[in-house]
Every structure is written in structure tokens, then in C-alpha cells.
mmCIF file of C-alpha atoms in Angstrom:
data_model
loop_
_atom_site.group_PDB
_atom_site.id
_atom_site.type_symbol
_atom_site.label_atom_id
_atom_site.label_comp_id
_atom_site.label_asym_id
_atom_site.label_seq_id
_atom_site.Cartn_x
_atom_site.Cartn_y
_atom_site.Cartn_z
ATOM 1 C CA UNK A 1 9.290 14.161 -0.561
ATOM 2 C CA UNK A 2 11.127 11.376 1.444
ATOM 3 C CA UNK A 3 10.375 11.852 5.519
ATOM 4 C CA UNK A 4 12.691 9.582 6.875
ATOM 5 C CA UNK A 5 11.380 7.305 9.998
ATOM 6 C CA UNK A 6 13.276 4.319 10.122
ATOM 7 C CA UNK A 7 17.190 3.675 10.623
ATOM 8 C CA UNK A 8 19.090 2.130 8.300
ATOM 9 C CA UNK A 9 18.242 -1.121 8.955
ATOM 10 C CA UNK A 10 14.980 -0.680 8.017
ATOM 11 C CA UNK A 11 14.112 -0.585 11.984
ATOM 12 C CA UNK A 12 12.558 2.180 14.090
ATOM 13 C CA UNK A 13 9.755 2.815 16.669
ATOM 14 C CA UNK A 14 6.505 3.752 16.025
ATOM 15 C CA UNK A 15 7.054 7.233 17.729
ATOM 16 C CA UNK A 16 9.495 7.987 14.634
ATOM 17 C CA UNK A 17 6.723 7.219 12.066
ATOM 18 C CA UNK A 18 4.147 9.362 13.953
ATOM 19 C CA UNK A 19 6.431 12.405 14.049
ATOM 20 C CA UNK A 20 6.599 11.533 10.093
ATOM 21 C CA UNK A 21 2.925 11.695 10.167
ATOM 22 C CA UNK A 22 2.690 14.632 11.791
ATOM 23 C CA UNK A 23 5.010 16.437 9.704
ATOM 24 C CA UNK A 24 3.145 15.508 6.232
ATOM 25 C CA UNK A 25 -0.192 17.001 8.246
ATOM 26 C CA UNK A 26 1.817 20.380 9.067
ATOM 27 C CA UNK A 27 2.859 21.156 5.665
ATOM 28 C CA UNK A 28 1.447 23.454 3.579
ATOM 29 C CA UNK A 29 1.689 25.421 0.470
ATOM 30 C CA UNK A 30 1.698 29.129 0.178
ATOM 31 C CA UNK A 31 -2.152 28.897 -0.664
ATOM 32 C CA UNK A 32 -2.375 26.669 2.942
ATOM 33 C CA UNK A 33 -3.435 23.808 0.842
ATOM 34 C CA UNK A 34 -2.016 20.630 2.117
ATOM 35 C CA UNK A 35 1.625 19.687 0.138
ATOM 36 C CA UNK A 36 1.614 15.942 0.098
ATOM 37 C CA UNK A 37 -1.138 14.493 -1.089
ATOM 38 C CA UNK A 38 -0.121 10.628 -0.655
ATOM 39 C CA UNK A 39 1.810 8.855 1.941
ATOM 40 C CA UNK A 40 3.416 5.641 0.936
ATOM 41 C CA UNK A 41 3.972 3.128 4.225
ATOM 42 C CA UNK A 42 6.031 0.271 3.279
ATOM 43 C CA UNK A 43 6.136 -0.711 6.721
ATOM 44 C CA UNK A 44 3.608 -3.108 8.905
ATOM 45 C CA UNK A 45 4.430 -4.719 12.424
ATOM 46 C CA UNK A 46 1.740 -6.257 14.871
ATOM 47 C CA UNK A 47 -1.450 -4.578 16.178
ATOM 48 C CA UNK A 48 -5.057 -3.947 15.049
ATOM 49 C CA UNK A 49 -7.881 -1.805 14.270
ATOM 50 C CA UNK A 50 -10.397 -0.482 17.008
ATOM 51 C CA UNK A 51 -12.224 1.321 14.979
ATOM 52 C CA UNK A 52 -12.038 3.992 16.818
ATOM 53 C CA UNK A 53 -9.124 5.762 15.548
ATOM 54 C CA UNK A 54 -6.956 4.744 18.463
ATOM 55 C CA UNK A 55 -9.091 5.959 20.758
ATOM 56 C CA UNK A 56 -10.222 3.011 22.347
ATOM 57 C CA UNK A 57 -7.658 0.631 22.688
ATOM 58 C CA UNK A 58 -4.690 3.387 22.878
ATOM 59 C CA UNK A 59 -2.818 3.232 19.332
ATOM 60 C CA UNK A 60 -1.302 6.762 19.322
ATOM 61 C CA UNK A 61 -0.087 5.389 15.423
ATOM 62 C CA UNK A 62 -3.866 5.197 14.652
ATOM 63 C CA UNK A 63 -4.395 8.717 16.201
ATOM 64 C CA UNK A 64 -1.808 9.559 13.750
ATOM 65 C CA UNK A 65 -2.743 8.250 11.033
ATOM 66 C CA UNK A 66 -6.992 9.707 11.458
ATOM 67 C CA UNK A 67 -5.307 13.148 11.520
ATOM 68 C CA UNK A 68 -3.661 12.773 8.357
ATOM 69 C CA UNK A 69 -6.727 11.166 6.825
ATOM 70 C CA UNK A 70 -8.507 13.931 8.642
ATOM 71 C CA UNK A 71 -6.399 16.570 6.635
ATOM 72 C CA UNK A 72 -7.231 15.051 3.189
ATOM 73 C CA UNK A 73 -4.024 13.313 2.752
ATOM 74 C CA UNK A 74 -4.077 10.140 0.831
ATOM 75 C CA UNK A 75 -2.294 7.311 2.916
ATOM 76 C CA UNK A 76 -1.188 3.676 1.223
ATOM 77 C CA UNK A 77 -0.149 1.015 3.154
ATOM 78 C CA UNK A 78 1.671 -2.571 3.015
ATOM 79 C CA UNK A 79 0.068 -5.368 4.280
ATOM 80 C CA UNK A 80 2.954 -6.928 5.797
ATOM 81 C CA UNK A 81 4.530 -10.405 4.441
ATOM 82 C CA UNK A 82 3.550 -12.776 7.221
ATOM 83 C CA UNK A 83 0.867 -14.636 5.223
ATOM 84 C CA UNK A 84 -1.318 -14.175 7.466
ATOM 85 C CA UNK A 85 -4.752 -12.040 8.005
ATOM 86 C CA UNK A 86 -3.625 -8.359 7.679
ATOM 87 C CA UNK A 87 -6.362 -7.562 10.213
ATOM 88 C CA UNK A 88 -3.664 -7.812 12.230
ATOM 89 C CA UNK A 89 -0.882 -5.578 11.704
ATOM 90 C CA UNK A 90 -0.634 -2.259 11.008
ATOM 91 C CA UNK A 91 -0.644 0.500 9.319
ATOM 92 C CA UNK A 92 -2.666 -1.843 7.145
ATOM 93 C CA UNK A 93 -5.386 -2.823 9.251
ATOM 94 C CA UNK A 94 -6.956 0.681 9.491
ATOM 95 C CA UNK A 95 -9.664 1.549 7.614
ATOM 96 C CA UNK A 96 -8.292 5.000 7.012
ATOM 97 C CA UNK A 97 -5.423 3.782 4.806
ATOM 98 C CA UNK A 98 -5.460 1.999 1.175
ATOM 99 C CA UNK A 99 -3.888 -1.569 2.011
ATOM 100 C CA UNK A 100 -2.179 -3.476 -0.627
ATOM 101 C CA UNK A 101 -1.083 -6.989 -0.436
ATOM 102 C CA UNK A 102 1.614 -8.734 -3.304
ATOM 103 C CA UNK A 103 1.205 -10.605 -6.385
ATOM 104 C CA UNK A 104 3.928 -12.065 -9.044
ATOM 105 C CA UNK A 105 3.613 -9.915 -12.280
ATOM 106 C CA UNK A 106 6.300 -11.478 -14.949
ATOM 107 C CA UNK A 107 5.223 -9.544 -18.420
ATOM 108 C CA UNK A 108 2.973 -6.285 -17.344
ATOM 109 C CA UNK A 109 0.182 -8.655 -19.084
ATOM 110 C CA UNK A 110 -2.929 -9.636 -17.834
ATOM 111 C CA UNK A 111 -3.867 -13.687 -16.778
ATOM 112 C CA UNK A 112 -4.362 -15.650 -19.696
ATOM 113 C CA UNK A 113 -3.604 -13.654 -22.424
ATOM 114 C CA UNK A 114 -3.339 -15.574 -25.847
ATOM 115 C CA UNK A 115 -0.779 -13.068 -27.607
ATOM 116 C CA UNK A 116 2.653 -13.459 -26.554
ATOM 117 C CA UNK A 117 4.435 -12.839 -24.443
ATOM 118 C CA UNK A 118 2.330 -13.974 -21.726
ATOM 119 C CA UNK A 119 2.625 -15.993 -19.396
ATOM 120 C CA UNK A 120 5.343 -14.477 -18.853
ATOM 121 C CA UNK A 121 8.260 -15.917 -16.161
ATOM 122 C CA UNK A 122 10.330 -14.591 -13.361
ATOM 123 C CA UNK A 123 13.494 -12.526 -14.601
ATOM 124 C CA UNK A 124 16.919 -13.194 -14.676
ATOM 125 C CA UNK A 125 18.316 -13.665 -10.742
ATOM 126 C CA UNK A 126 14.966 -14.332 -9.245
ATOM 127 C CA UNK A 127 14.506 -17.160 -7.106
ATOM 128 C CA UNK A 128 10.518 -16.874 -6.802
ATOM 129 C CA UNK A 129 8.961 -19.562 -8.381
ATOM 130 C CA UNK A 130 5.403 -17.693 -7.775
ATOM 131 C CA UNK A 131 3.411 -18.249 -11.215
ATOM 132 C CA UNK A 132 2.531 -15.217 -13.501
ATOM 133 C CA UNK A 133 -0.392 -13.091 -12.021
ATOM 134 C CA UNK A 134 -0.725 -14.989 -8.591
ATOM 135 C CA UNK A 135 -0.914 -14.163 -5.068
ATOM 136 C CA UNK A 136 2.593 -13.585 -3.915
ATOM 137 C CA UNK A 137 2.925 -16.689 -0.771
ATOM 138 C CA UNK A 138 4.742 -14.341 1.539
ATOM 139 C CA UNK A 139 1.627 -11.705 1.081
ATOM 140 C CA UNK A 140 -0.704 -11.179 4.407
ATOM 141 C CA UNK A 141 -4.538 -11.450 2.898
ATOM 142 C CA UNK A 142 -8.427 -10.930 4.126
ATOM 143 C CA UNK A 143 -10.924 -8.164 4.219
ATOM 144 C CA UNK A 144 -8.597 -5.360 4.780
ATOM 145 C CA UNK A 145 -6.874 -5.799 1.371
ATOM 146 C CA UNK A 146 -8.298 -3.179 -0.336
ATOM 147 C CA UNK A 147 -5.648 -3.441 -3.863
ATOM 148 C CA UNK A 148 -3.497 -5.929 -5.243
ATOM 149 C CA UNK A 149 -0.195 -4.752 -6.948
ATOM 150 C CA UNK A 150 3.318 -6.655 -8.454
ATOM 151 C CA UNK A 151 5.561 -7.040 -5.338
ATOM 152 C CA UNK A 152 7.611 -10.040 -6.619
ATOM 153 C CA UNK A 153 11.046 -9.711 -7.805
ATOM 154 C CA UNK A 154 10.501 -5.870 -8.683
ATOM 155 C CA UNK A 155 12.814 -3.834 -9.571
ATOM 156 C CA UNK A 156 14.100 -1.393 -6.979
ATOM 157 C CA UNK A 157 16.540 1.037 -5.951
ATOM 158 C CA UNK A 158 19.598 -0.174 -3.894
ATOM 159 C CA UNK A 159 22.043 1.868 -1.680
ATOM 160 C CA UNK A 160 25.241 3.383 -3.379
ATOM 161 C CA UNK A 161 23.375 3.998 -6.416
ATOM 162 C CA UNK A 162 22.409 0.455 -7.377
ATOM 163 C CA UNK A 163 19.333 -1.414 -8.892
ATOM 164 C CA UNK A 164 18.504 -4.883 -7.859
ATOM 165 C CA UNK A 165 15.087 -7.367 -6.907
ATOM 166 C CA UNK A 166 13.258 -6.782 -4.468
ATOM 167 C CA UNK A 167 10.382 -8.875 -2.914
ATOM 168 C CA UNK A 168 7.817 -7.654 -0.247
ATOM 169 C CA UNK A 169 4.386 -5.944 0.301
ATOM 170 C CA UNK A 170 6.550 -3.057 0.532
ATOM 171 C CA UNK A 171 7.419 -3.426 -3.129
ATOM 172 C CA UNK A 172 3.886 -3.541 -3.723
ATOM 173 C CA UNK A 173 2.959 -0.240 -2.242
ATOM 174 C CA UNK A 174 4.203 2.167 -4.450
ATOM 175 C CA UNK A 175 2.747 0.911 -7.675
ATOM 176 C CA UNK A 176 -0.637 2.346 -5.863
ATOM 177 C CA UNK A 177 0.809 5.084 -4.275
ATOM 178 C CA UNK A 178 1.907 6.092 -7.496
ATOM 179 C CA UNK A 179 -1.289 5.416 -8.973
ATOM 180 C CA UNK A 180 -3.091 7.507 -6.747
ATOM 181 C CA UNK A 181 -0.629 10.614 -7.422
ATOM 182 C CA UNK A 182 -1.315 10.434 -10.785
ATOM 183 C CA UNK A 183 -5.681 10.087 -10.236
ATOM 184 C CA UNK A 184 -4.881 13.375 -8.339
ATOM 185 C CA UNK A 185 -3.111 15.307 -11.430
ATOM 186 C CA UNK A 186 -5.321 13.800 -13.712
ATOM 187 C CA UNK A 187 -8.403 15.429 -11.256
ATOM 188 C CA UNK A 188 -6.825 18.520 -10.919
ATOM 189 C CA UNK A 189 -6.154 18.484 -14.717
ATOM 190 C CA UNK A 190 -10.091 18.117 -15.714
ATOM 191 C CA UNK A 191 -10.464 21.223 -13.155
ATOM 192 C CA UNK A 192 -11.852 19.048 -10.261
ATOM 193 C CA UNK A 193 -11.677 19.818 -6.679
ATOM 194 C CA UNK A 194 -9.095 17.679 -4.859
ATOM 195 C CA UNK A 195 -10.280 14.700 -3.720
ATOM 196 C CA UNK A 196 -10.946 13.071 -0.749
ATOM 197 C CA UNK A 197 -9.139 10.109 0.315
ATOM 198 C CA UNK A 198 -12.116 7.872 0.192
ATOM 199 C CA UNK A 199 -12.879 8.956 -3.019
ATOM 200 C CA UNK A 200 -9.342 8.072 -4.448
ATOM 201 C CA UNK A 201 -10.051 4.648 -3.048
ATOM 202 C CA UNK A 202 -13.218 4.506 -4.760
ATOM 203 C CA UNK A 203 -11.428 5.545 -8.106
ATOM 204 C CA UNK A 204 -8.876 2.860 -7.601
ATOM 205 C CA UNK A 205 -10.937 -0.331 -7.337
ATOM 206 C CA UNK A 206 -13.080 0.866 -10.144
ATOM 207 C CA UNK A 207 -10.175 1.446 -12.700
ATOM 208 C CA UNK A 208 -8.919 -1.912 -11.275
ATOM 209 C CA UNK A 209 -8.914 -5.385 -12.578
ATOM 210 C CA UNK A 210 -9.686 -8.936 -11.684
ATOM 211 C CA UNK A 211 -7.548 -10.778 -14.771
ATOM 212 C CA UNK A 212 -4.879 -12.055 -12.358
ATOM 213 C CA UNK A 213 -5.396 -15.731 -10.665
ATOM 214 C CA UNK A 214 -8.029 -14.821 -8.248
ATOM 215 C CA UNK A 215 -7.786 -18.092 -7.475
ATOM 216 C CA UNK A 216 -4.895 -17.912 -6.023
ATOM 217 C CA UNK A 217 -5.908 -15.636 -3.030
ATOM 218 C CA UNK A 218 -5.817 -17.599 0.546
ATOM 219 C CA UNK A 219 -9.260 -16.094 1.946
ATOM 220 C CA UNK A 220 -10.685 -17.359 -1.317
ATOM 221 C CA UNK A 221 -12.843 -19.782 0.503
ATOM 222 C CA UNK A 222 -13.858 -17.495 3.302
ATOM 223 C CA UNK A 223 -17.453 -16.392 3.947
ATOM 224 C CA UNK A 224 -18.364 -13.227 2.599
ATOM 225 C CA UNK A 225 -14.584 -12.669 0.815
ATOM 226 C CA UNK A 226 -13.930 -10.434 -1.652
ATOM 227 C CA UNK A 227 -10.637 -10.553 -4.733
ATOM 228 C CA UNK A 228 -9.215 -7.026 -4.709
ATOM 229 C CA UNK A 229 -8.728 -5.774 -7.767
ATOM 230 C CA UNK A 230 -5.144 -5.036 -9.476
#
């Protein structure tokens, strides 16, 4: 499904993206079982979490976003590319959505692989000179992450039927979103009960990995930090 919310420009206001919200929390099947089961946000601008759903401090987005979550939907957002603390912007900030921030992933390999081909190094027209497995630079970082994912020179759709690089949280995103579509076939496939959106999180950071260059993460140093896995 693509609900449209920005213009093309890649601009909007946040009263388009709650309508999109709303919409995914509307549908149904014939059954009355929700049709979407993740939301992909590639999309972040300033704000923060009150942890209150929007209650407190206003954030008709957050109210949004609490009655998808509320509705068992699945939501994945970037963490914007500010290098800064993702605590504040949103989407990402809320604890109701799976935040990813950016790393460089040349070969598909784990860090420090022996076998060839890794490390592996940027392909041909990319002008990132992020090492293999690393934090992207441009990636906003801290507590909120909950999932690191390849958003450096990835390979993306264009307009007018085109494929080119693409660099961003944004990029990022959809590896997880896509990861937690397929957690929800593979559920419904054993002849589980659909799961809950903190439950797909939970799934996610166990099947996830820390063989990238941890290292590498700017709140490394911070009391208390955690690496996200991959």
C-alpha cells in the first residue's frame, strides 16, 4: 500500500501524515482484521516525546501515531540525519514506533569477516567514504535507536522509472520495515496469533546482531548507552 502524505518535494505538514495515519487505522479486511500491518515513516522533523501520547504537551502526530499502535499496527520510523540525539525529532522519538538510525553496509557481510569479500567498499558512484559496517555520520543516535540498518549509498527507486543511490535514515527504514512484514508471515505461517507491535520489536533485537563497528556509534561513551543491534 503507498498512502501518500508528502508533495513531491518530499515536503508536507504534519496534518497530511496524520490523515495517513488515520487512514491505515480505518482499514480493514472483510474479517475486520486490521489490513496493514506495518507503517514505514521515512520522514523525521523537530519535536519530542511526552510520554504521554501527545497528551500532555499537545502533539496531535503523537495522538496519531498511539492510535495506530493502539490498533495493533506495526509502525517503523527514521531517525532523522541531523547527527544529533533522535530524542528529538519525530516520529522517531516515540516510544510507540521502531526507530532506526543508518550504517554503511558495502558487501551484505558482517564486521571482520576473514573470507572474502569483506571488507567490502562503497560501490561504483558513491561519494561516502563511511567504512564497511559503521555508523553512517549523517545518522541521529541515543536511547531511542531501537535498530540499526544499511542506509548508505543504497540502492533505491528513482522517478521516471529509474534506479540510483540513495543516502539517509530514510533508506534505512525499510530494510526493518520489511523485516518486520516478513516476522508477521512467518508468525502467521507457524499458526500464531498476530502479534503485537511490542512483540515484533522484541523479535527484532533478538534476531539482531552486534558484528558491525559498535564502536563507531556517537553515544558510545554515554552513561547507561546501549549498541542497537543490526
Amino acid at each position: 500500500w503507498a498512502i501518500k502524505v508528502l508533495n513531491a518535494n518530499g515536503n508536507g505538514y504534519w496534518s497530511w501524515v496524520i490523515c495517513g495515519l488515520d487512514r491505515v487505522a480505518q482499514m480493514r479486511d472483510t474479517d475486520g482484521a486490521q489490513t496493514i500491518e506495518v507503517v514505514n515513516m521515512s520522514l523525521a522533523a523537530v519535536g519530542a516525546d511526552d510520554g504521554d501520547c501527545g497528551f500532555s504537551n499537545h502533539d496531535l502526530l503523537h495522538q496519531a501515531v498511539c492510535r495506530v499502535n493502539e490498533a495493533g499496527v506495526t509502525m517503523v520510523a527514521a531517525a532523522g540525519n541531523a547527527s544529533r540525539d533522535a530524542s528529538g525529532y519525530i516520529p522517531g522519538a516515540y516510544d510507540e514506533v521502531i526507530t532506526v538510525a543508518a550504517m554503511a553496509d558495502w558487501n551484505g557481510m558482517a564486521d571482520n569477516v576473514a573470507s572474502p569479500p569483506a571488507p567490502g567498499s562503497p560501490p561504483a558512484g558513491c561519494s561516502r567514504t563511511t567504512p564497511d559496517d559503521a555508523f553512517g555520520g549523517f545518522s541521529n543516535f541515543g536511547a531511542d535507536i531501537d535498530l540499526i540498518a544499511p542506509g548508505t549509498c543504497v540502492l533505491s527507486t528513482l522517478p521516471v522509472d529509474r534506479l540510483g543511490l540513495m543516502t539517509g535514515t530514510s533508506m534505512a527504514t525499510p530494510h526493518v520495515a520489511g523485516g518486520a512484514a516478513l516476522y508477521y508471515l512467518a508468525e502467521r505461517a507457524a499458526g500464531r496469533g498476530r502479534p503485537t507491535p511490542e512483540q515484533v520489536l522484541a523479535a527484532l533485537v533478538a534476531k539482531g546482531t552486534l558484528d558491525w563497528k559498535t564502536g563507531s556509534d556517537p553515544d558510545r561513551n554515554r552513561a547507561g548507552s546501549v549498541r542497537e543491534p543490526a
